[in-house]
Short mmCIF file of C-alpha atoms and ligand atoms in Angstrom, two decimals:
data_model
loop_
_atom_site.label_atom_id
_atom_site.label_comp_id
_atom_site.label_asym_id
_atom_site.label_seq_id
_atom_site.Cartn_x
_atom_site.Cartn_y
_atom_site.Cartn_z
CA UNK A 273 0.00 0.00 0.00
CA UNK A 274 1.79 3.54 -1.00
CA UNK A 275 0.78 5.24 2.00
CA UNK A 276 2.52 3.31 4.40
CA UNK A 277 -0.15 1.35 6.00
CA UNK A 278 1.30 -2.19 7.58
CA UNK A 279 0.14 -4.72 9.24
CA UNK A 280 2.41 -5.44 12.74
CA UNK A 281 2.97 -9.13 13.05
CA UNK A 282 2.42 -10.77 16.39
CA UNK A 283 5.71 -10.73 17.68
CA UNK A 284 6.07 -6.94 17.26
CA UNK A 285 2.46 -6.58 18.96
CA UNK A 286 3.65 -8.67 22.30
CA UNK A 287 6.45 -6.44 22.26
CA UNK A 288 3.99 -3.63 22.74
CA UNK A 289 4.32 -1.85 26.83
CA UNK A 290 0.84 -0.44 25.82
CA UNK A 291 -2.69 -1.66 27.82
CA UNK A 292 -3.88 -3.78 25.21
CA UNK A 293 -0.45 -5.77 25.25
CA UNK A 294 0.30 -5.92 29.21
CA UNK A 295 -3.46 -5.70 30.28
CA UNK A 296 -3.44 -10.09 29.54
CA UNK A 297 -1.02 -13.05 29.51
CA UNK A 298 0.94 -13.34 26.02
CA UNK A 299 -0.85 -16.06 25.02
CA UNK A 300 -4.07 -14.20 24.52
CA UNK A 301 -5.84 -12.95 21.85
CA UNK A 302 -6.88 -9.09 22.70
CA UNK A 303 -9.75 -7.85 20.80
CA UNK A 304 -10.49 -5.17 24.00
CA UNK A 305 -9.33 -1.61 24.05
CA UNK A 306 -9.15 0.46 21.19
CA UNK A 307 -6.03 0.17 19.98
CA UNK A 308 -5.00 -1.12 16.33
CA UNK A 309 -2.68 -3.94 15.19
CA UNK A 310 -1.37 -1.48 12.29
CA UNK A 311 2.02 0.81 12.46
CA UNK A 312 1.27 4.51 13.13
CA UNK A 313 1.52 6.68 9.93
CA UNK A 314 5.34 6.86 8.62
CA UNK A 315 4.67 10.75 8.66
CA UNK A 316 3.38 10.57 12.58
CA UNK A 317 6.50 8.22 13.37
CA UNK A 318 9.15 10.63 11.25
CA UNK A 319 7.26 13.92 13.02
CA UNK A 320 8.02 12.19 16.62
CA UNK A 321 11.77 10.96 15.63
CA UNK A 322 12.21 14.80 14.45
CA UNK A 323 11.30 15.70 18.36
CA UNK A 324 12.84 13.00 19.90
CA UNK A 325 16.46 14.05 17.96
CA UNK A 326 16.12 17.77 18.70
CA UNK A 327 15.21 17.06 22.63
CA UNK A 328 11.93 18.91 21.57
CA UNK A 329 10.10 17.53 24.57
CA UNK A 330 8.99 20.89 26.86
CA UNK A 331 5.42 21.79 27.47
CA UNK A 332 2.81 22.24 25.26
CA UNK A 333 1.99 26.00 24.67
CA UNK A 334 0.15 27.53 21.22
CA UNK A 335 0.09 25.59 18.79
CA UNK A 336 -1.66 26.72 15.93
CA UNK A 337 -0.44 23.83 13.55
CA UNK A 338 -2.55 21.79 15.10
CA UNK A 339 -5.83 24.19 14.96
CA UNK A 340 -5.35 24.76 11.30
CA UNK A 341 -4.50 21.00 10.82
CA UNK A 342 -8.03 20.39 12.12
CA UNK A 343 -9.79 22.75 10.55
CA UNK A 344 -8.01 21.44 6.83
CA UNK A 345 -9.51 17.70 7.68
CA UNK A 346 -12.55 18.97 8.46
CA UNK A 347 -12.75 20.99 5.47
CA UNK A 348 -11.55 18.18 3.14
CA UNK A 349 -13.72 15.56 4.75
CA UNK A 350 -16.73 17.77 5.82
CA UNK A 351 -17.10 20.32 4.16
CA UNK A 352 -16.71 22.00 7.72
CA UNK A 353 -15.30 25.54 7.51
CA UNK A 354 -13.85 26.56 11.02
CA UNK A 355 -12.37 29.39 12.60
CA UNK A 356 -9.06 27.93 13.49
CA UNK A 357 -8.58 30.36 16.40
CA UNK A 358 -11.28 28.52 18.03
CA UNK A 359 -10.34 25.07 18.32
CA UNK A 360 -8.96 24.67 21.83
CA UNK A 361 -6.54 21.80 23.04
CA UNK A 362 -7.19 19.32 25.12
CA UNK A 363 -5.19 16.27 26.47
CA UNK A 364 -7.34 13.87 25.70
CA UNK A 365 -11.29 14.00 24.93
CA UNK A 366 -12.51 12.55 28.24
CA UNK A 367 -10.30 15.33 29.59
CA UNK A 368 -12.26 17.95 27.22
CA UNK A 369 -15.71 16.75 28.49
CA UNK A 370 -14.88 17.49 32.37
CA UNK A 371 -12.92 20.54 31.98
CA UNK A 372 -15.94 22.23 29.81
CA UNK A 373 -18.93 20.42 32.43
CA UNK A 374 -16.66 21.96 35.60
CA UNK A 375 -17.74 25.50 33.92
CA UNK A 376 -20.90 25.07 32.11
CA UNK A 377 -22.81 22.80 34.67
CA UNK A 378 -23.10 22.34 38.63
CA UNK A 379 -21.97 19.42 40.69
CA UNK A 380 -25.09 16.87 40.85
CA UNK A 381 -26.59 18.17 38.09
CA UNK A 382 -28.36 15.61 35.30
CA UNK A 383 -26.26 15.04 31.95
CA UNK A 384 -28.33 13.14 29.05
CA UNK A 385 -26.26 10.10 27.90
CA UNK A 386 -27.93 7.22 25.84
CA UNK A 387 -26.79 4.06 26.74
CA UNK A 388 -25.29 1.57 25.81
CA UNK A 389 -22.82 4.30 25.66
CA UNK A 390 -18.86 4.38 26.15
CA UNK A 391 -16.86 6.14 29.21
CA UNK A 392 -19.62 8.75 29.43
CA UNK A 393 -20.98 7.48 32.87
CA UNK A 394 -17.21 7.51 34.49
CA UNK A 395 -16.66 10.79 33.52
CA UNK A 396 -19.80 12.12 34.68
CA UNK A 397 -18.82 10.22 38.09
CA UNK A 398 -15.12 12.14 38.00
CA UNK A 399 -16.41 15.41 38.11
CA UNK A 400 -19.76 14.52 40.61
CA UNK A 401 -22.27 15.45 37.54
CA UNK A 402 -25.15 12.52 37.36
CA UNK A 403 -25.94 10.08 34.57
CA UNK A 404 -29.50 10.87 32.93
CA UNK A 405 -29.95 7.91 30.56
CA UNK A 406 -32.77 7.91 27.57
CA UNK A 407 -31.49 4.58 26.28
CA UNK A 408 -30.75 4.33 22.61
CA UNK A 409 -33.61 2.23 20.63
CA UNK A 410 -32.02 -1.09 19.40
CA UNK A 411 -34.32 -2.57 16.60
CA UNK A 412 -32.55 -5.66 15.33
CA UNK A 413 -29.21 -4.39 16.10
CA UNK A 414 -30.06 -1.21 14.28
CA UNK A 415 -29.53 1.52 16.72
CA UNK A 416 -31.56 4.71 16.79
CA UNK A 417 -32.09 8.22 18.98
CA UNK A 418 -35.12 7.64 20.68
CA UNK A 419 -36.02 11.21 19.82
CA UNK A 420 -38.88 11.80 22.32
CA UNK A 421 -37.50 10.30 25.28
CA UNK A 422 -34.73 12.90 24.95
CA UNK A 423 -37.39 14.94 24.72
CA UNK A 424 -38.97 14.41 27.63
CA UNK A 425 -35.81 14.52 29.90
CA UNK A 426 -35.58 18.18 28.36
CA UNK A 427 -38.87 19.29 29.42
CA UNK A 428 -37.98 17.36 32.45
CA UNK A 429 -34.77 20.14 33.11
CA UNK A 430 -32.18 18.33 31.78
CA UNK A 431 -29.96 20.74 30.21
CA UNK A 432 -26.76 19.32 29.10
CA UNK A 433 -26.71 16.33 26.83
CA UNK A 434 -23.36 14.40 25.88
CA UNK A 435 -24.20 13.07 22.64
CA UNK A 436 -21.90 10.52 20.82
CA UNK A 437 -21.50 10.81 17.28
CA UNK A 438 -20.99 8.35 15.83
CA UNK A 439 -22.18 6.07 18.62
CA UNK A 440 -19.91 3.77 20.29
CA UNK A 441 -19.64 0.85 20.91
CA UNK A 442 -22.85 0.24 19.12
CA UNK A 443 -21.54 1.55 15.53
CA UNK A 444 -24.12 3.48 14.79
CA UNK A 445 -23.60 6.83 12.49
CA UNK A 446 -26.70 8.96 12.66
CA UNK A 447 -29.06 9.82 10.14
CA UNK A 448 -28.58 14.28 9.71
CA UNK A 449 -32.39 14.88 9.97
CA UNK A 450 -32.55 13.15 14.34
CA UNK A 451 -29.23 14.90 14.37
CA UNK A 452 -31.08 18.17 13.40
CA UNK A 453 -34.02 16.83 15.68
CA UNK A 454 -31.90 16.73 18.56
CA UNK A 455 -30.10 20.13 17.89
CA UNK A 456 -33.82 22.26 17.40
CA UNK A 457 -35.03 20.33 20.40
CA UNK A 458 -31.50 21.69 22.39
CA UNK A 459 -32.68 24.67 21.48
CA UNK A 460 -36.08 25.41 22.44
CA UNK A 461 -35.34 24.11 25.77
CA UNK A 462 -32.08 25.79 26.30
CA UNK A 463 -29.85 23.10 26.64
CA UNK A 464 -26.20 22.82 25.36
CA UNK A 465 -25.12 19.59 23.54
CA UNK A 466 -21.30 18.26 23.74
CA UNK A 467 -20.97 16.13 20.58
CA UNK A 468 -18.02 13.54 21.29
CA UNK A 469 -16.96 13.23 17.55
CA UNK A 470 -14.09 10.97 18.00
CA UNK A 471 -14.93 8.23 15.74
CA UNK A 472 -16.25 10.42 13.12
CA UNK A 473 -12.65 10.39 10.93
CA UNK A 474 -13.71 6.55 11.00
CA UNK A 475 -17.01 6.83 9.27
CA UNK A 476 -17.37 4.57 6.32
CA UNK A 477 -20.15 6.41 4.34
CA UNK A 478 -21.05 10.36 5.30
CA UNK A 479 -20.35 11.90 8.58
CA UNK A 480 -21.85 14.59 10.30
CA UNK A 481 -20.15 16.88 12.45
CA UNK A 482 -22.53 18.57 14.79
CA UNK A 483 -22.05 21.80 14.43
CA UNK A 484 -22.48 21.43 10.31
CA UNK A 485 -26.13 21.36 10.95
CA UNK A 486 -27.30 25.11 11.05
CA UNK A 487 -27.89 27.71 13.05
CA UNK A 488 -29.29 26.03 15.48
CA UNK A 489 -26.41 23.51 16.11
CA UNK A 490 -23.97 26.28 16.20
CA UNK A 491 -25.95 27.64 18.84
CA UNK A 492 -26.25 25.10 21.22
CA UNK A 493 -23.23 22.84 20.26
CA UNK A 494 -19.89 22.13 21.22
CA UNK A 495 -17.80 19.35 19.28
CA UNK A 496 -15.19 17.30 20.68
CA UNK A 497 -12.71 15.36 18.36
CA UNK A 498 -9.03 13.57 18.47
CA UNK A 499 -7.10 12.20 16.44
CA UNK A 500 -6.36 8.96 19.01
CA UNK A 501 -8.79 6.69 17.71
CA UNK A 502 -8.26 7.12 13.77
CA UNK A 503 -4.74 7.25 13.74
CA UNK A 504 -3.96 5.11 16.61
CA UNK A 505 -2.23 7.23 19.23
CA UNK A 506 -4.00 7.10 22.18
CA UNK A 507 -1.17 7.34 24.46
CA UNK A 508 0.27 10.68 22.93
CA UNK A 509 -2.63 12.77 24.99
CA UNK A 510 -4.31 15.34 22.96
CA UNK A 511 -7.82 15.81 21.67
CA UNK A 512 -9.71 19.34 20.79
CA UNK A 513 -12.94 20.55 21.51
CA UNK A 514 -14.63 24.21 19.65
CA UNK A 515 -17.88 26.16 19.87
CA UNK A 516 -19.15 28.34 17.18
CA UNK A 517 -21.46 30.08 20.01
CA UNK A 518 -20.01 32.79 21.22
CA UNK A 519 -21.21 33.16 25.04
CA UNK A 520 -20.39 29.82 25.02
CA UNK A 521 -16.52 29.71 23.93
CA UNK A 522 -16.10 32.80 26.32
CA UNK A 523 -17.22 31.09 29.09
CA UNK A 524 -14.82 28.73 27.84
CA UNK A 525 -11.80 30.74 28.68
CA UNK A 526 -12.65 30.11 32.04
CA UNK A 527 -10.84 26.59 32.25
CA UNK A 528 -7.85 26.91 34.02
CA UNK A 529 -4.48 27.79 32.67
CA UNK A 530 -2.88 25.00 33.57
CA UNK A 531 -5.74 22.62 32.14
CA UNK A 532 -4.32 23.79 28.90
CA UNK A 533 -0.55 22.64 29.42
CA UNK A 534 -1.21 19.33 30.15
CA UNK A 535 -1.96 18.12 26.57
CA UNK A 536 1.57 16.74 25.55
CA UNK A 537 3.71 18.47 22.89
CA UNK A 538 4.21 14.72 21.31
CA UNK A 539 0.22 14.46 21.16
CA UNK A 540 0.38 17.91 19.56
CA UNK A 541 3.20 17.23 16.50
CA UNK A 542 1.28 13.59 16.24
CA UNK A 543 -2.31 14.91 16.21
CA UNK A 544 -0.87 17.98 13.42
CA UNK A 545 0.28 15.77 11.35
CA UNK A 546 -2.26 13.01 11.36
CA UNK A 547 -4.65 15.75 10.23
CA UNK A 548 -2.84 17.18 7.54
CA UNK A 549 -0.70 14.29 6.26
CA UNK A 550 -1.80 10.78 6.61
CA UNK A 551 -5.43 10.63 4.89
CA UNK A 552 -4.27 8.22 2.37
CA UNK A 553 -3.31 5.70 5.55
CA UNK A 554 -6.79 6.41 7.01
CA UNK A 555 -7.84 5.50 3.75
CA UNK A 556 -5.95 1.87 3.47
CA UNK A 557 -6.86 1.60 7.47
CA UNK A 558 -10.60 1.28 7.10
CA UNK A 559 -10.80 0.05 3.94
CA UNK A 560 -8.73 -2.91 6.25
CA UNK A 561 -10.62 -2.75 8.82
CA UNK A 562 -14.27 -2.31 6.80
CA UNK A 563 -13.43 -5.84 5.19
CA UNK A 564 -12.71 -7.02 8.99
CA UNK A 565 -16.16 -6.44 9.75
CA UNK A 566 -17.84 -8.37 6.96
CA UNK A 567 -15.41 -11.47 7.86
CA UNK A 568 -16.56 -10.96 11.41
CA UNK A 569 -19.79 -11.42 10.36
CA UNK A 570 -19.28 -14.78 8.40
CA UNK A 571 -17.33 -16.23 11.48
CA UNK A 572 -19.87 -15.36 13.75
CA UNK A 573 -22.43 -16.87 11.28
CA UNK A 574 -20.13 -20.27 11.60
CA UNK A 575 -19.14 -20.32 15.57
CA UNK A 576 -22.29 -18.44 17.08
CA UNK A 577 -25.02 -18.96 14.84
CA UNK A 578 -28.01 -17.52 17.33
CA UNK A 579 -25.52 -13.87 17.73
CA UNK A 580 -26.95 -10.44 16.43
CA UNK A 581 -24.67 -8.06 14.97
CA UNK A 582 -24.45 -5.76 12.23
CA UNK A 583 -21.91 -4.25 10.44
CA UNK A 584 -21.27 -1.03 12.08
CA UNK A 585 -21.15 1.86 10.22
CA UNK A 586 -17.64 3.21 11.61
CA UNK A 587 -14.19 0.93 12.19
CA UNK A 588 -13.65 -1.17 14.40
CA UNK A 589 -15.49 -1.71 17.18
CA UNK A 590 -18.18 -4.60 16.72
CA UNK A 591 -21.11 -4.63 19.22
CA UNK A 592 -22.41 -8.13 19.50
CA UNK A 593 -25.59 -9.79 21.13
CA UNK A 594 -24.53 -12.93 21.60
CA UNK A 595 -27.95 -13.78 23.07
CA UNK A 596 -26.89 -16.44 25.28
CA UNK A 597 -23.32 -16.68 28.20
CA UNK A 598 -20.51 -16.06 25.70
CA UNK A 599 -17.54 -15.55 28.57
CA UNK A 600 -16.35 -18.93 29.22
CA UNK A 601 -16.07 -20.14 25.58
CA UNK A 602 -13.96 -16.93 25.10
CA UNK A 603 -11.94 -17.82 27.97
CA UNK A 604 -11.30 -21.30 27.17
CA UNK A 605 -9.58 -19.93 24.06
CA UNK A 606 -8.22 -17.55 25.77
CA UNK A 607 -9.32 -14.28 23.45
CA UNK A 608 -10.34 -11.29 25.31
CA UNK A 609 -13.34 -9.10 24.30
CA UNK A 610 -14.70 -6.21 26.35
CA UNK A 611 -17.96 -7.53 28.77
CA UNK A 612 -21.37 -5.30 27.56
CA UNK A 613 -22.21 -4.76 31.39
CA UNK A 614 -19.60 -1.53 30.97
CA UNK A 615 -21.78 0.00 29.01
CA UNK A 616 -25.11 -0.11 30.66
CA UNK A 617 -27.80 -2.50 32.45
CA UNK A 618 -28.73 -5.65 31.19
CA UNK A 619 -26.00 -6.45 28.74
CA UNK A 620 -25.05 -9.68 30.06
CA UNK A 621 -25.25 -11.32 26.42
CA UNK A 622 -23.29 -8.50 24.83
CA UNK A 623 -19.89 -8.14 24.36
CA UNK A 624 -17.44 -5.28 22.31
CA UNK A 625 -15.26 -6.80 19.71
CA UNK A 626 -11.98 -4.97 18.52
CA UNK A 627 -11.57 -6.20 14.90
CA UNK A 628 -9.03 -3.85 14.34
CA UNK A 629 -6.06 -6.15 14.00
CA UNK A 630 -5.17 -8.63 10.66
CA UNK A 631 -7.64 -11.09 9.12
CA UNK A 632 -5.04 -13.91 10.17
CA UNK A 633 -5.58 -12.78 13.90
CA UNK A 634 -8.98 -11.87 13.78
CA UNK A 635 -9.65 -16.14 12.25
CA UNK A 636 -6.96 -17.24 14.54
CA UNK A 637 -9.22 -15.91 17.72
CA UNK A 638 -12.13 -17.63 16.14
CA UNK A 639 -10.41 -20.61 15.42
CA UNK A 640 -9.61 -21.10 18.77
CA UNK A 641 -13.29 -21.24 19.80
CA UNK A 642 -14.36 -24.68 20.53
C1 LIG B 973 -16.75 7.64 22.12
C2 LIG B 973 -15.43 7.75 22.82
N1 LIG B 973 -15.05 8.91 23.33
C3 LIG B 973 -13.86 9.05 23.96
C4 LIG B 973 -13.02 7.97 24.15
C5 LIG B 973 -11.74 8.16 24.90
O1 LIG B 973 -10.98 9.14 24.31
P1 LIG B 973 -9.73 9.76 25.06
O2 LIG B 973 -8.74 8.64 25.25
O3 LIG B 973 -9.22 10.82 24.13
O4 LIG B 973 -10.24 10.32 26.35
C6 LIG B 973 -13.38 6.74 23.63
C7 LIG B 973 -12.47 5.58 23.83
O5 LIG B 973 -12.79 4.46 23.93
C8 LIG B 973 -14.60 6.62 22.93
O6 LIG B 973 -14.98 5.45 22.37
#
């Protein structure tokens, strides 16, 4: 592939200090956190050896490479136009999300989340803000905004919503008109929406950034993205997060000073140049990992014939209704998934898959099912 994109054999990936490598023994097969099996982008790994040689390793300060660097993907990929001087930096996106609910909400106050929904409920827990949940609607496997439940818990006084789009771990990529549904209902009751957007670069078909939707969505908005998930660099610590409403990104200004300085200046370089420089590896990376999920799908069909699942509409993360105990076979062959129970009530039978690795790993796991 001419953009660089490789495949790390298994060898290289046991060699791997990160969590997905030391989390299990080295025998196992770790489809958990979201991590990939793939090299990082040569021009990520060149941009960090560049630092690395120069001893270019003090805190981060501005850094307008990386607003502009944004702003280009989501022009290119969008259609987004953004006022670079907006975009603010983060060190990572959970990081974002309590930094901006410290100043725009109180402590015990009621966030919307629709579950089954990642992270959101610990990091409403880390800053003492309370989990409202209007469960998703699941219908087959096909995931939808149950539109008025959410509007119910907004006549109700719920005022902040943390909205993930796309929706993980259950794959699901909105359709623009709920999207708009959910940003007119914001609205009229005065509530402000924080759109986690950090699987959107991963969006197969069209993706919709939030605050693309009108005036309306500008209004009561504020997007959060990264660069972690796409481009595999979790562990460099930097995400952004922007408001077109101005009240809003004033108010902003109130996170602390040092909030700001503990993004790392690796995250920074990493996330720039993933932005500007590597969309031909995205490219080769989900077109990988897009064929992943249809072979998921046939050796489900052959090892767990009564599962639901269906081809999410984002890499990489499968959501899977096994419909019956699927733990102990997993553990007799000794491949880890993550349990659905993290991700709301009553998920016993559902599991998240990570199929982001090779399709000689991702049969290997499955061959080891007995
Ligand atoms: C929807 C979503 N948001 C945020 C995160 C975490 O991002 P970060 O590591 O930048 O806090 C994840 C990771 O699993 C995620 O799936």
């Amino acid at each position: 592939m001419n953009s660089g994109f490789e495949f790390l054999d298994k060898s290289e990936l046991q060699n791997k200090t990160s969590y997905k490598w030391r989390q299990n023994s080295e025998s196992t097969i770790p489809l958990t956190v979201a991590e990939m099996d793939y090299n990082v982008a040569p021009a990520i790994r060149a941009g960090l050896h560049s630092m690395v040689e120069s001893s270019d390793m003090g805190y981060l300060g501005k850094f307008p490479e990386l607003q502009s660097a944004f702003a280009g993907f989501a022009r290119r990929h969008w259609n987004w136009e953004i006022n670079n001087a907006k975009v603010r930096i983060a060190n990572d996106l959970g990081a974002a999300v309590s930094e901006v609910l410290h100043i725009i909400s109180k402590p015990g106050e009621r966030v919307l989340i629709n579950s089954p929904v990642t992270n959101f409920a610990d990091w409403l827990k880390e800053v003492g803000r309370v989990p409202h949940d209007v469960p998703l609607i699941n219908q087959g496997m096909q995931y939808s905004l149950d539109i008025v439940g959410i509007e119910h818990a907004f006549q109700d006084g719920v005022r902040i919503y943390l909205l993930c789009n796309p929706h993980s771990p259950v794959g699901a990529n909105f359709p623009r008109q709920d999207l708009l549904r959910i940003a007119e209902l914001a609205d009229k009751y005065g509530a402000i929406v924080l759109s986690d957007e950090i699987h959107g670069p991963l969006v197969y078909q069209e993706f919709t950034p939030f605050l693309t939707l009108g005036p309306a969505a500008k209004k009561v908005g504020i997007a959060f993205s990264s660069a972690s998930k796409a481009f595999n660099i979790a562990g460099l610590k930097c995400a952004v997060c922007l408001t077109e409403n101005l009240t809003l990104d004033s108010q902003l200004d109130l996170i602390p000073e040092s909030a700001r300085h503990r993004a790392s200046l690796f995250g920074a370089i990493a996330t720039a140049i993933a932005f500007t420089d590597c969309d031909d590896w995205l490219a080769d990376a989900k077109s990988v990992m897009q064929s992943n999920a249809h072979l998921l799908k046939d050796l489900l069909e052959q090892h767990f014939p009564s599962a639901h699942y269906r081809v999410p509409d984002f890499a990489y993360l499968a959501w899977i209704d096994f419909t019956e105990s699927w733990m102990a076979r997993f553990k007799e062959a000794d491949v880890a998934l993550l349990a659905g129970p993290a991700y709301g009530k009553g998920l016993g039978t559902f599991a998240r898959l990570n199929f982001a690795t090779s399709p000689e790993i991702l049969k290997e796991a499955f061959s080891r099912i007995k």
